[in-house]
Amino acid sequence: MLSDRNRGIHALVLICQCALVTAVFWIWLRLCYDLPFDRSVINRYLVYNAFVLLGLVVGSRTLRTDIGMHVPGLEETSRRSFRQLGATLFYFLLYLVAAHDANISRLFFFSFLPWLFLMLFATNRYLPRFLGHLTFRKRMEQKVLLVGPRSKALEVKRWLDENRHLGLEVQGLLTEDSPNGEKEFMPTL
């Protein structure tokens, strides 16, 4: 169940990233490209956009998929974003070299890369938690019963509390341990 939720959040993040990259691509192109758009320019940039998305998807497939399992830290977010940016850049440049395409606006190309990285960084950092909260609202929450030693259960409960966006609510603990004068942190069965 946990891995299914994780894969679902990972897929939603990737879909949202593709949509946002496409939006940023076309908005930034409109701001950088002064000449009027004719059909050949639009077709050329549609292909560029497709290769940017191909790089993003392939770059995301090679990443660890536990991004939905926790809120990533700055180091992990940076690493993930740079890897996606590198794969995107690789596939995009591969197309440009293979097609001998020299018509791309260099201003657009080199100014788009920092925007792409910032968008990837922001979505890798904040989108998993946001999508988890949207997806697993109260009616989709799963009740969880922890089984095992009290000390391990406390660690798991803390982790689940930090990751409420996964939609798991701890109901109690099933253990043979005695409380030993400890404060009860959840109902014990």
mmCIF file with all atom_site columns, C-alpha atoms in Angstrom:
data_model
loop_
_atom_site.group_PDB
_atom_site.id
_atom_site.type_symbol
_atom_site.label_atom_id
_atom_site.label_alt_id
_atom_site.label_comp_id
_atom_site.label_asym_id
_atom_site.label_entity_id
_atom_site.label_seq_id
_atom_site.pdbx_PDB_ins_code
_atom_site.Cartn_x
_atom_site.Cartn_y
_atom_site.Cartn_z
_atom_site.occupancy
_atom_site.B_iso_or_equiv
_atom_site.pdbx_formal_charge
_atom_site.auth_seq_id
_atom_site.auth_comp_id
_atom_site.auth_asym_id
_atom_site.auth_atom_id
_atom_site.pdbx_PDB_model_num
ATOM 1   C CA . MET A 1 1   ? 0.000   0.000  0.000   1.00 0.00 ? 1   MET A CA 1
ATOM 2   C CA . LEU A 1 2   ? 2.775   2.413  0.927   1.00 0.00 ? 2   LEU A CA 1
ATOM 3   C CA . SER A 1 3   ? 4.739   1.722  -2.256  1.00 0.00 ? 3   SER A CA 1
ATOM 4   C CA . ASP A 1 4   ? 1.577   2.188  -4.355  1.00 0.00 ? 4   ASP A CA 1
ATOM 5   C CA . ARG A 1 5   ? 0.978   5.581  -2.804  1.00 0.00 ? 5   ARG A CA 1
ATOM 6   C CA . ASN A 1 6   ? 4.631   6.411  -3.336  1.00 0.00 ? 6   ASN A CA 1
ATOM 7   C CA . ARG A 1 7   ? 4.541   5.468  -7.029  1.00 0.00 ? 7   ARG A CA 1
ATOM 8   C CA . GLY A 1 8   ? 1.333   7.430  -7.472  1.00 0.00 ? 8   GLY A CA 1
ATOM 9   C CA . ILE A 1 9   ? 2.790   10.593 -5.978  1.00 0.00 ? 9   ILE A CA 1
ATOM 10  C CA . HIS A 1 10  ? 5.961   10.122 -8.048  1.00 0.00 ? 10  HIS A CA 1
ATOM 11  C CA . ALA A 1 11  ? 3.881   9.820  -11.248 1.00 0.00 ? 11  ALA A CA 1
ATOM 12  C CA . LEU A 1 12  ? 1.768   12.872 -10.356 1.00 0.00 ? 12  LEU A CA 1
ATOM 13  C CA . VAL A 1 13  ? 4.903   14.921 -9.683  1.00 0.00 ? 13  VAL A CA 1
ATOM 14  C CA . LEU A 1 14  ? 6.318   13.942 -13.081 1.00 0.00 ? 14  LEU A CA 1
ATOM 15  C CA . ILE A 1 15  ? 3.066   14.784 -14.891 1.00 0.00 ? 15  ILE A CA 1
ATOM 16  C CA . CYS A 1 16  ? 2.915   18.179 -13.174 1.00 0.00 ? 16  CYS A CA 1
ATOM 17  C CA . GLN A 1 17  ? 6.580   18.820 -13.970 1.00 0.00 ? 17  GLN A CA 1
ATOM 18  C CA . CYS A 1 18  ? 5.965   18.069 -17.656 1.00 0.00 ? 18  CYS A CA 1
ATOM 19  C CA . ALA A 1 19  ? 3.001   20.453 -17.741 1.00 0.00 ? 19  ALA A CA 1
ATOM 20  C CA . LEU A 1 20  ? 4.915   23.200 -15.925 1.00 0.00 ? 20  LEU A CA 1
ATOM 21  C CA . VAL A 1 21  ? 8.043   22.765 -18.092 1.00 0.00 ? 21  VAL A CA 1
ATOM 22  C CA . THR A 1 22  ? 5.892   23.085 -21.207 1.00 0.00 ? 22  THR A CA 1
ATOM 23  C CA . ALA A 1 23  ? 4.226   26.227 -19.859 1.00 0.00 ? 23  ALA A CA 1
ATOM 24  C CA . VAL A 1 24  ? 7.545   27.807 -18.851 1.00 0.00 ? 24  VAL A CA 1
ATOM 25  C CA . PHE A 1 25  ? 9.066   26.807 -22.217 1.00 0.00 ? 25  PHE A CA 1
ATOM 26  C CA . TRP A 1 26  ? 6.393   28.571 -24.268 1.00 0.00 ? 26  TRP A CA 1
ATOM 27  C CA . ILE A 1 27  ? 6.094   31.613 -22.002 1.00 0.00 ? 27  ILE A CA 1
ATOM 28  C CA . TRP A 1 28  ? 9.850   32.099 -21.994 1.00 0.00 ? 28  TRP A CA 1
ATOM 29  C CA . LEU A 1 29  ? 10.002  31.611 -25.779 1.00 0.00 ? 29  LEU A CA 1
ATOM 30  C CA . ARG A 1 30  ? 7.371   34.297 -26.228 1.00 0.00 ? 30  ARG A CA 1
ATOM 31  C CA . LEU A 1 31  ? 9.380   36.674 -24.040 1.00 0.00 ? 31  LEU A CA 1
ATOM 32  C CA . CYS A 1 32  ? 12.701  35.967 -25.786 1.00 0.00 ? 32  CYS A CA 1
ATOM 33  C CA . TYR A 1 33  ? 11.645  35.642 -29.408 1.00 0.00 ? 33  TYR A CA 1
ATOM 34  C CA . ASP A 1 34  ? 11.023  39.081 -30.943 1.00 0.00 ? 34  ASP A CA 1
ATOM 35  C CA . LEU A 1 35  ? 10.195  37.988 -34.477 1.00 0.00 ? 35  LEU A CA 1
ATOM 36  C CA . PRO A 1 36  ? 6.662   37.032 -35.429 1.00 0.00 ? 36  PRO A CA 1
ATOM 37  C CA . PHE A 1 37  ? 5.791   33.366 -35.062 1.00 0.00 ? 37  PHE A CA 1
ATOM 38  C CA . ASP A 1 38  ? 5.169   31.567 -38.309 1.00 0.00 ? 38  ASP A CA 1
ATOM 39  C CA . ARG A 1 39  ? 4.279   27.925 -38.769 1.00 0.00 ? 39  ARG A CA 1
ATOM 40  C CA . SER A 1 40  ? 7.880   26.755 -39.259 1.00 0.00 ? 40  SER A CA 1
ATOM 41  C CA . VAL A 1 41  ? 9.036   28.409 -36.018 1.00 0.00 ? 41  VAL A CA 1
ATOM 42  C CA . ILE A 1 42  ? 6.178   26.879 -34.042 1.00 0.00 ? 42  ILE A CA 1
ATOM 43  C CA . ASN A 1 43  ? 6.840   23.433 -35.522 1.00 0.00 ? 43  ASN A CA 1
ATOM 44  C CA . ARG A 1 44  ? 10.553  23.687 -34.754 1.00 0.00 ? 44  ARG A CA 1
ATOM 45  C CA . TYR A 1 45  ? 9.941   24.705 -31.143 1.00 0.00 ? 45  TYR A CA 1
ATOM 46  C CA . LEU A 1 46  ? 7.293   21.992 -30.737 1.00 0.00 ? 46  LEU A CA 1
ATOM 47  C CA . VAL A 1 47  ? 10.019  19.465 -31.535 1.00 0.00 ? 47  VAL A CA 1
ATOM 48  C CA . TYR A 1 48  ? 12.414  21.206 -29.119 1.00 0.00 ? 48  TYR A CA 1
ATOM 49  C CA . ASN A 1 49  ? 9.757   21.062 -26.414 1.00 0.00 ? 49  ASN A CA 1
ATOM 50  C CA . ALA A 1 50  ? 9.156   17.354 -27.110 1.00 0.00 ? 50  ALA A CA 1
ATOM 51  C CA . PHE A 1 51  ? 12.849  16.586 -26.653 1.00 0.00 ? 51  PHE A CA 1
ATOM 52  C CA . VAL A 1 52  ? 12.982  18.637 -23.460 1.00 0.00 ? 52  VAL A CA 1
ATOM 53  C CA . LEU A 1 53  ? 10.060  16.564 -22.126 1.00 0.00 ? 53  LEU A CA 1
ATOM 54  C CA . LEU A 1 54  ? 11.692  13.330 -23.303 1.00 0.00 ? 54  LEU A CA 1
ATOM 55  C CA . GLY A 1 55  ? 14.823  14.237 -21.368 1.00 0.00 ? 55  GLY A CA 1
ATOM 56  C CA . LEU A 1 56  ? 12.776  15.121 -18.305 1.00 0.00 ? 56  LEU A CA 1
ATOM 57  C CA . VAL A 1 57  ? 10.875  11.824 -18.344 1.00 0.00 ? 57  VAL A CA 1
ATOM 58  C CA . VAL A 1 58  ? 13.965  9.699  -18.985 1.00 0.00 ? 58  VAL A CA 1
ATOM 59  C CA . GLY A 1 59  ? 15.921  11.660 -16.381 1.00 0.00 ? 59  GLY A CA 1
ATOM 60  C CA . SER A 1 60  ? 13.158  11.061 -13.861 1.00 0.00 ? 60  SER A CA 1
ATOM 61  C CA . ARG A 1 61  ? 12.987  7.326  -14.580 1.00 0.00 ? 61  ARG A CA 1
ATOM 62  C CA . THR A 1 62  ? 16.577  6.841  -13.401 1.00 0.00 ? 62  THR A CA 1
ATOM 63  C CA . LEU A 1 63  ? 15.920  8.524  -10.064 1.00 0.00 ? 63  LEU A CA 1
ATOM 64  C CA . ARG A 1 64  ? 15.019  6.807  -6.826  1.00 0.00 ? 64  ARG A CA 1
ATOM 65  C CA . THR A 1 65  ? 11.258  6.623  -6.582  1.00 0.00 ? 65  THR A CA 1
ATOM 66  C CA . ASP A 1 66  ? 11.001  7.145  -2.842  1.00 0.00 ? 66  ASP A CA 1
ATOM 67  C CA . ILE A 1 67  ? 10.404  10.871 -3.356  1.00 0.00 ? 67  ILE A CA 1
ATOM 68  C CA . GLY A 1 68  ? 6.811   10.512 -2.184  1.00 0.00 ? 68  GLY A CA 1
ATOM 69  C CA . MET A 1 69  ? 7.904   8.661  0.963   1.00 0.00 ? 69  MET A CA 1
ATOM 70  C CA . HIS A 1 70  ? 9.317   11.754 2.592   1.00 0.00 ? 70  HIS A CA 1
ATOM 71  C CA . VAL A 1 71  ? 9.812   15.445 2.053   1.00 0.00 ? 71  VAL A CA 1
ATOM 72  C CA . PRO A 1 72  ? 13.207  15.726 0.361   1.00 0.00 ? 72  PRO A CA 1
ATOM 73  C CA . GLY A 1 73  ? 15.926  17.877 1.866   1.00 0.00 ? 73  GLY A CA 1
ATOM 74  C CA . LEU A 1 74  ? 17.794  20.603 -0.018  1.00 0.00 ? 74  LEU A CA 1
ATOM 75  C CA . GLU A 1 75  ? 20.708  18.330 -0.937  1.00 0.00 ? 75  GLU A CA 1
ATOM 76  C CA . GLU A 1 76  ? 18.487  15.572 -2.296  1.00 0.00 ? 76  GLU A CA 1
ATOM 77  C CA . THR A 1 77  ? 16.316  18.104 -4.124  1.00 0.00 ? 77  THR A CA 1
ATOM 78  C CA . SER A 1 78  ? 19.358  19.733 -5.709  1.00 0.00 ? 78  SER A CA 1
ATOM 79  C CA . ARG A 1 79  ? 20.820  16.392 -6.770  1.00 0.00 ? 79  ARG A CA 1
ATOM 80  C CA . ARG A 1 80  ? 17.520  15.280 -8.248  1.00 0.00 ? 80  ARG A CA 1
ATOM 81  C CA . SER A 1 81  ? 16.999  18.576 -10.088 1.00 0.00 ? 81  SER A CA 1
ATOM 82  C CA . PHE A 1 82  ? 20.529  18.602 -11.530 1.00 0.00 ? 82  PHE A CA 1
ATOM 83  C CA . ARG A 1 83  ? 20.118  15.011 -12.728 1.00 0.00 ? 83  ARG A CA 1
ATOM 84  C CA . GLN A 1 84  ? 16.835  15.880 -14.442 1.00 0.00 ? 84  GLN A CA 1
ATOM 85  C CA . LEU A 1 85  ? 18.383  19.012 -15.942 1.00 0.00 ? 85  LEU A CA 1
ATOM 86  C CA . GLY A 1 86  ? 21.374  17.014 -17.201 1.00 0.00 ? 86  GLY A CA 1
ATOM 87  C CA . ALA A 1 87  ? 19.188  14.383 -18.878 1.00 0.00 ? 87  ALA A CA 1
ATOM 88  C CA . THR A 1 88  ? 16.978  17.077 -20.380 1.00 0.00 ? 88  THR A CA 1
ATOM 89  C CA . LEU A 1 89  ? 20.005  18.933 -21.709 1.00 0.00 ? 89  LEU A CA 1
ATOM 90  C CA . PHE A 1 90  ? 21.514  15.700 -23.075 1.00 0.00 ? 90  PHE A CA 1
ATOM 91  C CA . TYR A 1 91  ? 18.441  14.735 -25.111 1.00 0.00 ? 91  TYR A CA 1
ATOM 92  C CA . PHE A 1 92  ? 17.865  18.271 -26.284 1.00 0.00 ? 92  PHE A CA 1
ATOM 93  C CA . LEU A 1 93  ? 21.460  18.694 -27.467 1.00 0.00 ? 93  LEU A CA 1
ATOM 94  C CA . LEU A 1 94  ? 21.403  15.200 -28.984 1.00 0.00 ? 94  LEU A CA 1
ATOM 95  C CA . TYR A 1 95  ? 18.510  16.296 -31.172 1.00 0.00 ? 95  TYR A CA 1
ATOM 96  C CA . LEU A 1 96  ? 20.175  19.584 -32.118 1.00 0.00 ? 96  LEU A CA 1
ATOM 97  C CA . VAL A 1 97  ? 23.386  17.806 -33.163 1.00 0.00 ? 97  VAL A CA 1
ATOM 98  C CA . ALA A 1 98  ? 21.631  14.922 -34.941 1.00 0.00 ? 98  ALA A CA 1
ATOM 99  C CA . ALA A 1 99  ? 19.346  17.247 -36.879 1.00 0.00 ? 99  ALA A CA 1
ATOM 100 C CA . HIS A 1 100 ? 22.124  19.788 -37.587 1.00 0.00 ? 100 HIS A CA 1
ATOM 101 C CA . ASP A 1 101 ? 19.736  22.416 -36.295 1.00 0.00 ? 101 ASP A CA 1
ATOM 102 C CA . ALA A 1 102 ? 21.387  25.802 -35.914 1.00 0.00 ? 102 ALA A CA 1
ATOM 103 C CA . ASN A 1 103 ? 18.159  27.817 -35.959 1.00 0.00 ? 103 ASN A CA 1
ATOM 104 C CA . ILE A 1 104 ? 17.461  27.781 -32.240 1.00 0.00 ? 104 ILE A CA 1
ATOM 105 C CA . SER A 1 105 ? 17.671  31.109 -30.495 1.00 0.00 ? 105 SER A CA 1
ATOM 106 C CA . ARG A 1 106 ? 20.786  31.032 -28.326 1.00 0.00 ? 106 ARG A CA 1
ATOM 107 C CA . LEU A 1 107 ? 19.310  33.720 -26.094 1.00 0.00 ? 107 LEU A CA 1
ATOM 108 C CA . PHE A 1 108 ? 16.278  31.503 -25.487 1.00 0.00 ? 108 PHE A CA 1
ATOM 109 C CA . PHE A 1 109 ? 18.332  28.346 -25.027 1.00 0.00 ? 109 PHE A CA 1
ATOM 110 C CA . PHE A 1 110 ? 20.857  29.686 -22.530 1.00 0.00 ? 110 PHE A CA 1
ATOM 111 C CA . SER A 1 111 ? 18.369  31.780 -20.580 1.00 0.00 ? 111 SER A CA 1
ATOM 112 C CA . PHE A 1 112 ? 15.838  28.927 -20.394 1.00 0.00 ? 112 PHE A CA 1
ATOM 113 C CA . LEU A 1 113 ? 18.224  26.589 -18.532 1.00 0.00 ? 113 LEU A CA 1
ATOM 114 C CA . PRO A 1 114 ? 18.275  28.543 -15.223 1.00 0.00 ? 114 PRO A CA 1
ATOM 115 C CA . TRP A 1 115 ? 14.472  28.836 -15.307 1.00 0.00 ? 115 TRP A CA 1
ATOM 116 C CA . LEU A 1 116 ? 14.208  25.137 -15.988 1.00 0.00 ? 116 LEU A CA 1
ATOM 117 C CA . PHE A 1 117 ? 16.441  24.320 -13.025 1.00 0.00 ? 117 PHE A CA 1
ATOM 118 C CA . LEU A 1 118 ? 14.508  26.630 -10.684 1.00 0.00 ? 118 LEU A CA 1
ATOM 119 C CA . MET A 1 119 ? 11.208  25.104 -11.764 1.00 0.00 ? 119 MET A CA 1
ATOM 120 C CA . LEU A 1 120 ? 12.541  21.554 -11.304 1.00 0.00 ? 120 LEU A CA 1
ATOM 121 C CA . PHE A 1 121 ? 13.999  22.435 -7.903  1.00 0.00 ? 121 PHE A CA 1
ATOM 122 C CA . ALA A 1 122 ? 10.738  24.006 -6.679  1.00 0.00 ? 122 ALA A CA 1
ATOM 123 C CA . THR A 1 123 ? 8.588   21.137 -7.917  1.00 0.00 ? 123 THR A CA 1
ATOM 124 C CA . ASN A 1 124 ? 10.918  18.464 -6.524  1.00 0.00 ? 124 ASN A CA 1
ATOM 125 C CA . ARG A 1 125 ? 10.960  20.211 -3.159  1.00 0.00 ? 125 ARG A CA 1
ATOM 126 C CA . TYR A 1 126 ? 7.320   21.179 -2.627  1.00 0.00 ? 126 TYR A CA 1
ATOM 127 C CA . LEU A 1 127 ? 5.120   19.272 -5.061  1.00 0.00 ? 127 LEU A CA 1
ATOM 128 C CA . PRO A 1 128 ? 5.254   15.778 -3.455  1.00 0.00 ? 128 PRO A CA 1
ATOM 129 C CA . ARG A 1 129 ? 3.825   17.002 -0.143  1.00 0.00 ? 129 ARG A CA 1
ATOM 130 C CA . PHE A 1 130 ? 1.284   19.265 -1.824  1.00 0.00 ? 130 PHE A CA 1
ATOM 131 C CA . LEU A 1 131 ? 0.043   16.493 -4.125  1.00 0.00 ? 131 LEU A CA 1
ATOM 132 C CA . GLY A 1 132 ? -0.044  14.049 -1.226  1.00 0.00 ? 132 GLY A CA 1
ATOM 133 C CA . HIS A 1 133 ? -2.272  16.396 0.776   1.00 0.00 ? 133 HIS A CA 1
ATOM 134 C CA . LEU A 1 134 ? -4.558  16.918 -2.228  1.00 0.00 ? 134 LEU A CA 1
ATOM 135 C CA . THR A 1 135 ? -4.717  13.234 -3.094  1.00 0.00 ? 135 THR A CA 1
ATOM 136 C CA . PHE A 1 136 ? -5.066  11.654 0.339   1.00 0.00 ? 136 PHE A CA 1
ATOM 137 C CA . ARG A 1 137 ? -7.637  13.807 2.053   1.00 0.00 ? 137 ARG A CA 1
ATOM 138 C CA . LYS A 1 138 ? -9.615  12.580 5.056   1.00 0.00 ? 138 LYS A CA 1
ATOM 139 C CA . ARG A 1 139 ? -11.806 10.190 3.071   1.00 0.00 ? 139 ARG A CA 1
ATOM 140 C CA . MET A 1 140 ? -8.741  8.559  1.474   1.00 0.00 ? 140 MET A CA 1
ATOM 141 C CA . GLU A 1 141 ? -6.780  8.194  4.714   1.00 0.00 ? 141 GLU A CA 1
ATOM 142 C CA . GLN A 1 142 ? -5.890  4.666  5.769   1.00 0.00 ? 142 GLN A CA 1
ATOM 143 C CA . LYS A 1 143 ? -6.004  3.623  9.396   1.00 0.00 ? 143 LYS A CA 1
ATOM 144 C CA . VAL A 1 144 ? -2.744  2.010  10.572  1.00 0.00 ? 144 VAL A CA 1
ATOM 145 C CA . LEU A 1 145 ? -2.154  -0.327 13.497  1.00 0.00 ? 145 LEU A CA 1
ATOM 146 C CA . LEU A 1 146 ? 1.495   -0.604 14.507  1.00 0.00 ? 146 LEU A CA 1
ATOM 147 C CA . VAL A 1 147 ? 2.692   -4.042 15.600  1.00 0.00 ? 147 VAL A CA 1
ATOM 148 C CA . GLY A 1 148 ? 5.955   -4.675 17.426  1.00 0.00 ? 148 GLY A CA 1
ATOM 149 C CA . PRO A 1 149 ? 8.140   -3.331 20.217  1.00 0.00 ? 149 PRO A CA 1
ATOM 150 C CA . ARG A 1 150 ? 7.168   -0.007 21.737  1.00 0.00 ? 150 ARG A CA 1
ATOM 151 C CA . SER A 1 151 ? 10.537  1.658  20.969  1.00 0.00 ? 151 SER A CA 1
ATOM 152 C CA . LYS A 1 152 ? 10.356  0.842  17.234  1.00 0.00 ? 152 LYS A CA 1
ATOM 153 C CA . ALA A 1 153 ? 6.694   1.810  17.097  1.00 0.00 ? 153 ALA A CA 1
ATOM 154 C CA . LEU A 1 154 ? 7.547   5.256  18.463  1.00 0.00 ? 154 LEU A CA 1
ATOM 155 C CA . GLU A 1 155 ? 10.087  5.755  15.664  1.00 0.00 ? 155 GLU A CA 1
ATOM 156 C CA . VAL A 1 156 ? 7.589   4.637  13.016  1.00 0.00 ? 156 VAL A CA 1
ATOM 157 C CA . LYS A 1 157 ? 4.876   6.857  14.503  1.00 0.00 ? 157 LYS A CA 1
ATOM 158 C CA . ARG A 1 158 ? 7.186   9.891  14.384  1.00 0.00 ? 158 ARG A CA 1
ATOM 159 C CA . TRP A 1 159 ? 8.002   9.114  10.758  1.00 0.00 ? 159 TRP A CA 1
ATOM 160 C CA . LEU A 1 160 ? 4.311   8.733  9.877   1.00 0.00 ? 160 LEU A CA 1
ATOM 161 C CA . ASP A 1 161 ? 3.468   11.977 11.666  1.00 0.00 ? 161 ASP A CA 1
ATOM 162 C CA . GLU A 1 162 ? 6.173   13.808 9.673   1.00 0.00 ? 162 GLU A CA 1
ATOM 163 C CA . ASN A 1 163 ? 4.788   12.312 6.458   1.00 0.00 ? 163 ASN A CA 1
ATOM 164 C CA . ARG A 1 164 ? 1.076   12.861 6.928   1.00 0.00 ? 164 ARG A CA 1
ATOM 165 C CA . HIS A 1 165 ? 0.832   13.672 3.234   1.00 0.00 ? 165 HIS A CA 1
ATOM 166 C CA . LEU A 1 166 ? 0.895   9.907  2.579   1.00 0.00 ? 166 LEU A CA 1
ATOM 167 C CA . GLY A 1 167 ? -2.570  9.650  4.107   1.00 0.00 ? 167 GLY A CA 1
ATOM 168 C CA . LEU A 1 168 ? -1.767  7.181  6.902   1.00 0.00 ? 168 LEU A CA 1
ATOM 169 C CA . GLU A 1 169 ? -3.237  7.702  10.368  1.00 0.00 ? 169 GLU A CA 1
ATOM 170 C CA . VAL A 1 170 ? -1.934  5.691  13.328  1.00 0.00 ? 170 VAL A CA 1
ATOM 171 C CA . GLN A 1 171 ? -4.771  4.229  15.402  1.00 0.00 ? 171 GLN A CA 1
ATOM 172 C CA . GLY A 1 172 ? -2.821  2.283  17.999  1.00 0.00 ? 172 GLY A CA 1
ATOM 173 C CA . LEU A 1 173 ? -0.096  -0.189 18.924  1.00 0.00 ? 173 LEU A CA 1
ATOM 174 C CA . LEU A 1 174 ? -0.276  -3.953 19.285  1.00 0.00 ? 174 LEU A CA 1
ATOM 175 C CA . THR A 1 175 ? 2.596   -5.055 21.527  1.00 0.00 ? 175 THR A CA 1
ATOM 176 C CA . GLU A 1 176 ? 3.572   -7.356 24.336  1.00 0.00 ? 176 GLU A CA 1
ATOM 177 C CA . ASP A 1 177 ? 5.780   -4.669 25.946  1.00 0.00 ? 177 ASP A CA 1
ATOM 178 C CA . SER A 1 178 ? 4.654   -3.016 29.134  1.00 0.00 ? 178 SER A CA 1
ATOM 179 C CA . PRO A 1 179 ? 4.581   0.784  29.311  1.00 0.00 ? 179 PRO A CA 1
ATOM 180 C CA . ASN A 1 180 ? 7.301   0.843  32.042  1.00 0.00 ? 180 ASN A CA 1
ATOM 181 C CA . GLY A 1 181 ? 5.985   4.100  33.431  1.00 0.00 ? 181 GLY A CA 1
ATOM 182 C CA . GLU A 1 182 ? 6.278   5.801  30.028  1.00 0.00 ? 182 GLU A CA 1
ATOM 183 C CA . LYS A 1 183 ? 3.665   8.238  28.871  1.00 0.00 ? 183 LYS A CA 1
ATOM 184 C CA . GLU A 1 184 ? 1.274   6.559  26.419  1.00 0.00 ? 184 GLU A CA 1
ATOM 185 C CA . PHE A 1 185 ? 1.703   8.136  23.000  1.00 0.00 ? 185 PHE A CA 1
ATOM 186 C CA . MET A 1 186 ? -1.079  6.069  21.393  1.00 0.00 ? 186 MET A CA 1
ATOM 187 C CA . PRO A 1 187 ? -3.672  3.492  22.442  1.00 0.00 ? 187 PRO A CA 1
ATOM 188 C CA . THR A 1 188 ? -2.104  0.111  23.237  1.00 0.00 ? 188 THR A CA 1
ATOM 189 C CA . LEU A 1 189 ? -3.853  -3.170 22.608  1.00 0.00 ? 189 LEU A CA 1
#
